[in-house]
PDB file of C-alpha atoms in Angstrom:
ATOM      1  CA  GLY H   1       4.921   5.876 -16.824  1.00 71.00           C
ATOM      2  CA  ALA H   2       6.049   4.649 -13.072  1.00 89.00           C
ATOM      3  CA  VAL H   3       5.190   0.999 -13.579  1.00 94.00           C
ATOM      4  CA  VAL H   4       6.628  -1.870 -11.009  1.00 97.00           C
ATOM      5  CA  SER H   5       6.676  -5.309 -11.873  1.00 97.00           C
ATOM      6  CA  GLN H   6       7.023  -8.485  -9.623  1.00 98.00           C
ATOM      7  CA  HIS H   7       8.065 -12.061 -10.579  1.00 98.00           C
ATOM      8  CA  PRO H   8       6.666 -14.444 -10.133  1.00 98.00           C
ATOM      9  CA  SER H   9       3.120 -13.473  -9.458  1.00 98.00           C
ATOM     10  CA  ARG H  10       2.626 -17.208  -8.042  1.00 98.00           C
ATOM     11  CA  VAL H  11       4.814 -19.593  -6.326  1.00 98.00           C
ATOM     12  CA  ILE H  12       4.470 -22.873  -4.605  1.00 98.00           C
ATOM     13  CA  CYS H  13       7.262 -24.284  -2.645  1.00 96.00           C
ATOM     14  CA  LYS H  14       7.722 -26.919  -0.073  1.00 97.00           C
ATOM     15  CA  SER H  15       8.608 -26.333   3.430  1.00 97.00           C
ATOM     16  CA  GLY H  16      12.430 -25.818   4.158  1.00 97.00           C
ATOM     17  CA  THR H  17      13.198 -24.339   0.890  1.00 97.00           C
ATOM     18  CA  SER H  18      13.861 -20.831  -0.079  1.00 97.00           C
ATOM     19  CA  VAL H  19      12.073 -18.819  -2.711  1.00 98.00           C
ATOM     20  CA  LYS H  20      13.223 -15.454  -4.463  1.00 98.00           C
ATOM     21  CA  ILE H  21      10.831 -12.628  -5.366  1.00 98.00           C
ATOM     22  CA  GLU H  22      11.846  -9.891  -7.493  1.00 98.00           C
ATOM     23  CA  CYS H  23      10.568  -6.303  -7.754  1.00 97.00           C
ATOM     24  CA  ARG H  24      11.545  -4.198 -10.680  1.00 96.00           C
ATOM     25  CA  SER H  25      10.966  -0.510 -11.480  1.00 95.00           C
ATOM     26  CA  LEU H  26      10.405  -0.522 -15.185  1.00 95.00           C
ATOM     27  CA  ASP H  27      10.580   3.167 -16.223  1.00 91.00           C
ATOM     28  CA  PHE H  28      12.175   4.942 -13.422  1.00 90.00           C
ATOM     29  CA  GLN H  29      15.256   4.766 -11.080  1.00 90.00           C
ATOM     30  CA  ALA H  30      13.956   3.602  -7.536  1.00 89.00           C
ATOM     31  CA  THR H  31      16.602   4.426  -4.775  1.00 84.00           C
ATOM     32  CA  THR H  32      14.024   3.106  -2.242  1.00 91.00           C
ATOM     33  CA  MET H  33      11.821   0.066  -2.343  1.00 94.00           C
ATOM     34  CA  PHE H  34       9.371  -1.041   0.291  1.00 96.00           C
ATOM     35  CA  TRP H  35       8.144  -4.624   0.899  1.00 97.00           C
ATOM     36  CA  TYR H  36       4.813  -5.245   2.267  1.00 97.00           C
ATOM     37  CA  ARG H  37       2.888  -8.553   3.388  1.00 97.00           C
ATOM     38  CA  GLN H  38      -0.960  -9.021   3.130  1.00 96.00           C
ATOM     39  CA  PHE H  39      -2.610 -11.806   4.880  1.00 91.00           C
ATOM     40  CA  PRO H  40      -6.189 -12.848   3.573  1.00 88.00           C
ATOM     41  CA  LYS H  41      -8.641 -10.065   4.113  1.00 88.00           C
ATOM     42  CA  GLN H  42      -6.390  -7.954   5.939  1.00 92.00           C
ATOM     43  CA  SER H  43      -4.235  -4.855   5.431  1.00 94.00           C
ATOM     44  CA  LEU H  44      -0.813  -4.414   4.064  1.00 96.00           C
ATOM     45  CA  MET H  45       1.836  -4.391   6.697  1.00 96.00           C
ATOM     46  CA  LEU H  46       5.134  -2.840   5.924  1.00 95.00           C
ATOM     47  CA  MET H  47       8.017  -5.513   6.206  1.00 96.00           C
ATOM     48  CA  ALA H  48      11.208  -3.785   5.545  1.00 96.00           C
ATOM     49  CA  THR H  49      12.517  -0.594   3.523  1.00 94.00           C
ATOM     50  CA  SER H  50      15.184  -1.518   0.904  1.00 92.00           C
ATOM     51  CA  ASN H  51      17.745   1.385   0.041  1.00 89.00           C
ATOM     52  CA  GLU H  52      20.064   0.992  -3.034  1.00 86.00           C
ATOM     53  CA  GLY H  53      23.404   0.115  -2.267  1.00 85.00           C
ATOM     54  CA  SER H  54      22.693  -0.157   1.498  1.00 87.00           C
ATOM     55  CA  LYS H  55      21.346  -2.764   4.066  1.00 90.00           C
ATOM     56  CA  ALA H  56      17.587  -3.057   4.306  1.00 93.00           C
ATOM     57  CA  THR H  57      15.714  -1.653   7.447  1.00 94.00           C
ATOM     58  CA  TYR H  58      13.299  -4.170   8.894  1.00 96.00           C
ATOM     59  CA  GLU H  59      10.083  -3.338  11.001  1.00 95.00           C
ATOM     60  CA  GLN H  60       9.773  -4.807  14.240  1.00 94.00           C
ATOM     61  CA  GLY H  61       8.857  -8.375  14.608  1.00 94.00           C
ATOM     62  CA  VAL H  62      10.254  -9.024  11.173  1.00 96.00           C
ATOM     63  CA  GLU H  63      12.919 -11.739  10.992  1.00 95.00           C
ATOM     64  CA  LYS H  64      15.806 -10.261   8.990  1.00 93.00           C
ATOM     65  CA  ASP H  65      17.608 -13.628   8.554  1.00 95.00           C
ATOM     66  CA  LYS H  66      14.226 -15.151   7.163  1.00 96.00           C
ATOM     67  CA  PHE H  67      13.461 -12.572   4.808  1.00 97.00           C
ATOM     68  CA  LEU H  68      16.645 -11.445   3.161  1.00 96.00           C
ATOM     69  CA  ILE H  69      16.446  -8.349   0.899  1.00 95.00           C
ATOM     70  CA  ASN H  70      18.825  -7.117  -1.611  1.00 92.00           C
ATOM     71  CA  HIS H  71      18.628  -3.994  -3.583  1.00 91.00           C
ATOM     72  CA  ALA H  72      21.606  -4.053  -5.628  1.00 84.00           C
ATOM     73  CA  SER H  73      20.514  -1.635  -8.571  1.00 91.00           C
ATOM     74  CA  LEU H  74      18.353   1.338  -9.041  1.00 91.00           C
ATOM     75  CA  THR H  75      15.545  -0.795 -10.632  1.00 93.00           C
ATOM     76  CA  LEU H  76      15.720  -4.096  -8.729  1.00 95.00           C
ATOM     77  CA  SER H  77      15.085  -5.426  -5.156  1.00 95.00           C
ATOM     78  CA  THR H  78      14.591  -8.937  -4.308  1.00 96.00           C
ATOM     79  CA  LEU H  79      13.058 -10.511  -1.312  1.00 97.00           C
ATOM     80  CA  THR H  80      14.337 -14.121  -0.374  1.00 97.00           C
ATOM     81  CA  VAL H  81      12.223 -16.118   2.136  1.00 98.00           C
ATOM     82  CA  THR H  82      14.403 -18.614   3.351  1.00 97.00           C
ATOM     83  CA  SER H  83      13.604 -22.003   5.178  1.00 97.00           C
ATOM     84  CA  ALA H  84       9.995 -21.079   4.165  1.00 97.00           C
ATOM     85  CA  HIS H  85       7.267 -22.668   6.536  1.00 97.00           C
ATOM     86  CA  PRO H  86       3.440 -22.715   5.888  1.00 96.00           C
ATOM     87  CA  GLU H  87       3.094 -19.674   8.117  1.00 96.00           C
ATOM     88  CA  ASP H  88       5.014 -17.705   5.570  1.00 97.00           C
ATOM     89  CA  SER H  89       2.442 -18.378   3.029  1.00 97.00           C
ATOM     90  CA  SER H  90       0.997 -14.840   2.078  1.00 97.00           C
ATOM     91  CA  PHE H  91       0.673 -12.047  -0.495  1.00 97.00           C
ATOM     92  CA  TYR H  92       3.971 -10.131  -0.881  1.00 98.00           C
ATOM     93  CA  ILE H  93       3.582  -6.782  -2.395  1.00 98.00           C
ATOM     94  CA  CYS H  94       6.505  -4.411  -3.295  1.00 97.00           C
ATOM     95  CA  SER H  95       6.657  -0.673  -3.905  1.00 96.00           C
ATOM     96  CA  ALA H  96       8.940   1.950  -5.219  1.00 94.00           C
ATOM     97  CA  ARG H  97       9.665   5.455  -4.827  1.00 89.00           C
ATOM     98  CA  ASP H  98      10.390   7.757  -7.539  1.00 82.00           C
ATOM     99  CA  LEU H  99      12.852  10.495  -6.439  1.00 73.00           C
ATOM    100  CA  ALA H 100      12.418  12.222  -9.884  1.00 74.00           C
ATOM    101  CA  GLY H 101       8.716  12.644  -9.489  1.00 69.00           C
ATOM    102  CA  ARG H 102       6.638  12.869  -6.084  1.00 69.00           C
ATOM    103  CA  SER H 103       9.130  11.544  -3.668  1.00 68.00           C
ATOM    104  CA  TYR H 104       6.340  10.613  -1.254  1.00 76.00           C
ATOM    105  CA  GLU H 105       4.414   8.552  -3.432  1.00 83.00           C
ATOM    106  CA  GLN H 106       4.858   5.082  -4.010  1.00 90.00           C
ATOM    107  CA  TYR H 107       4.181   2.734  -6.993  1.00 93.00           C
ATOM    108  CA  PHE H 108       3.090  -0.776  -6.150  1.00 97.00           C
ATOM    109  CA  GLY H 109       3.775  -4.074  -8.129  1.00 97.00           C
ATOM    110  CA  PRO H 110       1.153  -6.460  -8.761  1.00 98.00           C
ATOM    111  CA  GLY H 111       2.094  -8.757  -5.860  1.00 98.00           C
ATOM    112  CA  THR H 112       3.381 -12.311  -5.204  1.00 98.00           C
ATOM    113  CA  ARG H 113       1.238 -15.183  -3.905  1.00 98.00           C
ATOM    114  CA  LEU H 114       3.455 -17.527  -2.016  1.00 98.00           C
ATOM    115  CA  THR H 115       2.310 -20.812  -0.953  1.00 97.00           C
ATOM    116  CA  VAL H 116       4.444 -23.039   1.259  1.00 97.00           C
ATOM    117  CA  THR H 117       3.261 -26.591   1.661  1.00 97.00           C
TER     118      THR H 117
ATOM    119  CA  ALA O   1       2.200   4.447  17.886  1.00 65.00           C
ATOM    120  CA  GLN O   2       1.066   5.946  14.417  1.00 68.00           C
ATOM    121  CA  THR O   3      -2.214   4.284  13.387  1.00 91.00           C
ATOM    122  CA  VAL O   4      -4.883   4.716  10.906  1.00 96.00           C
ATOM    123  CA  THR O   5      -8.408   3.662  11.811  1.00 96.00           C
ATOM    124  CA  GLN O   6     -11.161   2.694   9.241  1.00 97.00           C
ATOM    125  CA  SER O   7     -14.324   2.089  11.453  1.00 96.00           C
ATOM    126  CA  GLN O   8     -16.345   0.639   8.478  1.00 97.00           C
ATOM    127  CA  PRO O   9     -15.355  -3.013   7.743  1.00 96.00           C
ATOM    128  CA  GLU O  10     -18.076  -3.244   5.050  1.00 97.00           C
ATOM    129  CA  MET O  11     -20.163  -0.492   3.232  1.00 98.00           C
ATOM    130  CA  SER O  12     -22.981  -1.049   0.728  1.00 98.00           C
ATOM    131  CA  VAL O  13     -24.166   1.506  -1.852  1.00 98.00           C
ATOM    132  CA  GLN O  14     -26.438   1.567  -4.711  1.00 98.00           C
ATOM    133  CA  GLU O  15     -25.240   2.246  -8.223  1.00 98.00           C
ATOM    134  CA  ALA O  16     -25.271   5.789  -9.057  1.00 98.00           C
ATOM    135  CA  GLU O  17     -25.539   6.966  -5.413  1.00 98.00           C
ATOM    136  CA  THR O  18     -22.797   8.549  -3.202  1.00 98.00           C
ATOM    137  CA  VAL O  19     -21.044   6.830  -0.399  1.00 98.00           C
ATOM    138  CA  THR O  20     -18.482   8.176   2.221  1.00 98.00           C
ATOM    139  CA  LEU O  21     -15.859   5.914   3.612  1.00 98.00           C
ATOM    140  CA  SER O  22     -14.325   7.317   6.857  1.00 98.00           C
ATOM    141  CA  CYS O  23     -10.550   7.332   8.024  1.00 98.00           C
ATOM    142  CA  THR O  24      -8.900   8.754  11.243  1.00 98.00           C
ATOM    143  CA  TYR O  25      -5.217   8.798  11.785  1.00 96.00           C
ATOM    144  CA  ASP O  26      -3.051   9.564  14.863  1.00 94.00           C
ATOM    145  CA  THR O  27       0.471  10.992  14.244  1.00 90.00           C
ATOM    146  CA  SER O  28       2.615  13.521  16.112  1.00 89.00           C
ATOM    147  CA  GLU O  29       4.203  14.721  12.869  1.00 88.00           C
ATOM    148  CA  SER O  30       3.429  17.889  11.010  1.00 87.00           C
ATOM    149  CA  ASP O  31       4.718  16.878   7.468  1.00 88.00           C
ATOM    150  CA  TYR O  32       2.669  13.851   6.177  1.00 92.00           C
ATOM    151  CA  TYR O  33       0.552  12.948   3.204  1.00 93.00           C
ATOM    152  CA  LEU O  34      -2.745  10.993   3.008  1.00 95.00           C
ATOM    153  CA  PHE O  35      -3.770   8.575   0.404  1.00 96.00           C
ATOM    154  CA  TRP O  36      -6.682   6.521  -0.405  1.00 98.00           C
ATOM    155  CA  TYR O  37      -5.850   3.022  -2.399  1.00 97.00           C
ATOM    156  CA  LYS O  38      -8.174   0.846  -3.961  1.00 98.00           C
ATOM    157  CA  GLN O  39      -7.444  -2.847  -4.305  1.00 97.00           C
ATOM    158  CA  PRO O  40      -9.763  -4.822  -6.362  1.00 97.00           C
ATOM    159  CA  PRO O  41      -9.878  -8.582  -6.627  1.00 94.00           C
ATOM    160  CA  SER O  42      -6.837  -8.557  -8.917  1.00 94.00           C
ATOM    161  CA  ARG O  43      -5.056  -7.297  -5.598  1.00 95.00           C
ATOM    162  CA  GLN O  44      -3.330  -4.648  -7.518  1.00 96.00           C
ATOM    163  CA  MET O  45      -3.165  -1.396  -5.458  1.00 97.00           C
ATOM    164  CA  ILE O  46      -4.394   1.497  -7.261  1.00 96.00           C
ATOM    165  CA  LEU O  47      -4.200   5.146  -6.052  1.00 95.00           C
ATOM    166  CA  VAL O  48      -7.345   6.815  -5.896  1.00 97.00           C
ATOM    167  CA  ILE O  49      -6.603  10.143  -4.339  1.00 96.00           C
ATOM    168  CA  ARG O  50      -3.853  11.869  -2.294  1.00 95.00           C
ATOM    169  CA  GLN O  51      -3.743  14.756  -0.064  1.00 95.00           C
ATOM    170  CA  GLU O  52      -0.893  16.776   1.124  1.00 93.00           C
ATOM    171  CA  ALA O  53      -1.317  17.700   4.913  1.00 92.00           C
ATOM    172  CA  TYR O  54      -0.083  21.278   4.316  1.00 92.00           C
ATOM    173  CA  LYS O  55      -2.829  21.985   1.880  1.00 92.00           C
ATOM    174  CA  GLN O  56      -6.120  23.079   3.339  1.00 90.00           C
ATOM    175  CA  GLN O  57      -8.132  22.687   0.089  1.00 95.00           C
ATOM    176  CA  ASN O  58      -9.630  19.115  -0.218  1.00 97.00           C
ATOM    177  CA  ALA O  59      -8.306  17.060  -2.870  1.00 96.00           C
ATOM    178  CA  THR O  60     -10.743  15.963  -5.970  1.00 97.00           C
ATOM    179  CA  GLU O  61     -10.264  13.485  -8.614  1.00 95.00           C
ATOM    180  CA  ASN O  62     -13.414  13.202 -10.979  1.00 97.00           C
ATOM    181  CA  ARG O  63     -16.016  11.296  -8.794  1.00 98.00           C
ATOM    182  CA  PHE O  64     -13.648  11.179  -5.829  1.00 98.00           C
ATOM    183  CA  SER O  65     -13.168  13.641  -3.170  1.00 98.00           C
ATOM    184  CA  VAL O  66     -11.875  13.854   0.234  1.00 98.00           C
ATOM    185  CA  ASN O  67     -12.845  15.812   3.463  1.00 98.00           C
ATOM    186  CA  PHE O  68      -9.675  16.623   5.161  1.00 97.00           C
ATOM    187  CA  GLN O  69     -10.025  17.739   8.807  1.00 96.00           C
ATOM    188  CA  LYS O  70      -6.778  18.396   9.874  1.00 95.00           C
ATOM    189  CA  ALA O  71      -7.250  19.325  13.511  1.00 94.00           C
ATOM    190  CA  ALA O  72      -9.545  16.197  13.757  1.00 96.00           C
ATOM    191  CA  LYS O  73      -7.237  14.092  11.891  1.00 96.00           C
ATOM    192  CA  SER O  74      -9.928  12.686   9.854  1.00 97.00           C
ATOM    193  CA  PHE O  75      -9.733  11.902   6.057  1.00 98.00           C
ATOM    194  CA  SER O  76     -13.007  10.658   4.574  1.00 98.00           C
ATOM    195  CA  LEU O  77     -13.310   9.737   1.040  1.00 98.00           C
ATOM    196  CA  LYS O  78     -16.501  10.443  -0.905  1.00 98.00           C
ATOM    197  CA  ILE O  79     -17.578   8.330  -4.103  1.00 98.00           C
ATOM    198  CA  SER O  80     -20.162  10.224  -6.213  1.00 98.00           C
ATOM    199  CA  ASP O  81     -22.290   8.433  -8.831  1.00 98.00           C
ATOM    200  CA  SER O  82     -21.010   4.895  -7.844  1.00 98.00           C
ATOM    201  CA  GLN O  83     -20.331   2.588 -10.417  1.00 98.00           C
ATOM    202  CA  LEU O  84     -19.822  -1.402 -10.492  1.00 97.00           C
ATOM    203  CA  GLY O  85     -16.299  -0.910 -11.273  1.00 97.00           C
ATOM    204  CA  ASP O  86     -15.839   0.734  -7.851  1.00 98.00           C
ATOM    205  CA  ALA O  87     -16.435  -2.348  -5.991  1.00 98.00           C
ATOM    206  CA  ALA O  88     -13.138  -3.031  -4.121  1.00 98.00           C
ATOM    207  CA  MET O  89     -11.333  -2.849  -0.812  1.00 98.00           C
ATOM    208  CA  TYR O  90     -10.497   0.702   0.122  1.00 98.00           C
ATOM    209  CA  PHE O  91      -7.415   1.526   2.250  1.00 98.00           C
ATOM    210  CA  CYS O  92      -6.557   4.703   3.873  1.00 98.00           C
ATOM    211  CA  ALA O  93      -2.813   5.228   4.309  1.00 97.00           C
ATOM    212  CA  TYR O  94      -0.486   8.130   5.314  1.00 93.00           C
ATOM    213  CA  ILE O  95       3.394   8.576   5.074  1.00 91.00           C
ATOM    214  CA  ILE O  96       5.443  10.825   7.119  1.00 88.00           C
ATOM    215  CA  GLY O  97       7.689  13.588   5.650  1.00 79.00           C
ATOM    216  CA  PHE O  98       9.133  12.996   2.183  1.00 72.00           C
ATOM    217  CA  GLY O  99       8.261   9.374   2.148  1.00 71.00           C
ATOM    218  CA  ALA O 100      11.615   7.826   3.262  1.00 77.00           C
ATOM    219  CA  ASP O 101       9.427   5.479   5.384  1.00 82.00           C
ATOM    220  CA  GLY O 102       6.772   3.129   4.266  1.00 90.00           C
ATOM    221  CA  LEU O 103       3.132   3.704   4.232  1.00 94.00           C
ATOM    222  CA  THR O 104       0.945   2.848   7.253  1.00 94.00           C
ATOM    223  CA  PHE O 105      -2.459   1.526   6.209  1.00 96.00           C
ATOM    224  CA  GLY O 106      -5.903   1.105   7.809  1.00 97.00           C
ATOM    225  CA  LYS O 107      -7.624  -2.208   8.016  1.00 96.00           C
ATOM    226  CA  GLY O 108      -9.565  -1.404   5.030  1.00 97.00           C
ATOM    227  CA  THR O 109     -13.426  -1.149   3.813  1.00 98.00           C
ATOM    228  CA  HIS O 110     -14.950  -3.367   1.565  1.00 98.00           C
ATOM    229  CA  LEU O 111     -17.104  -1.400  -0.704  1.00 98.00           C
ATOM    230  CA  ILE O 112     -20.004  -3.341  -2.481  1.00 98.00           C
ATOM    231  CA  ILE O 113     -22.051  -1.592  -5.176  1.00 98.00           C
ATOM    232  CA  GLN O 114     -25.679  -2.768  -5.370  1.00 97.00           C
ATOM    233  CA  PRO O 115     -26.841  -2.731  -9.095  1.00 95.00           C
TER     234      PRO O 115
END
């Protein structure tokens, strides 16, 4: 149980275009999902917290107009990188809380590797 | 600022031996949870072990155990009988309260298993 999927697993886009990454909880309802960013050989940094039916909360230094987050249902959150630039190239990981289980525990998706050319 | 410090960027251990990864954290909160995650080359985050801060007893999961020293804000991971499959990045992390906020991660320790 507690499986989280991400799609796509890899994406290459041209500079100036937008790309959408989906995060789905497959076997549980996730009122809260989280988006992390991981640069090569570095740790995970929290970008934003996404709550179903409300606006996302962004961490300091994260541009909310560049990284659009939508959490329209209890099983789906999306991250859209708008007007992507090469410096946005990174590994993006989502996680989700299962309130029916241990609410403090997060289940991670497999990540999405974004390359902006 | 709330932080997690992993002072060992890289550790190496012989197969079947025991290794300890260190982690210290800094928070003023009283309710929190601590975790060790493993990230193999696939980059999928795998939960290794969790510790509730209100529990004095150290958590154990098969070959993995922690030494939780709350007053010292220390949370080390011991891996016994190391196996080749244990080779990965290991991240220490914590979450405040009931988890409404995201995890705060340390910088990670790269664990190498020597055959």
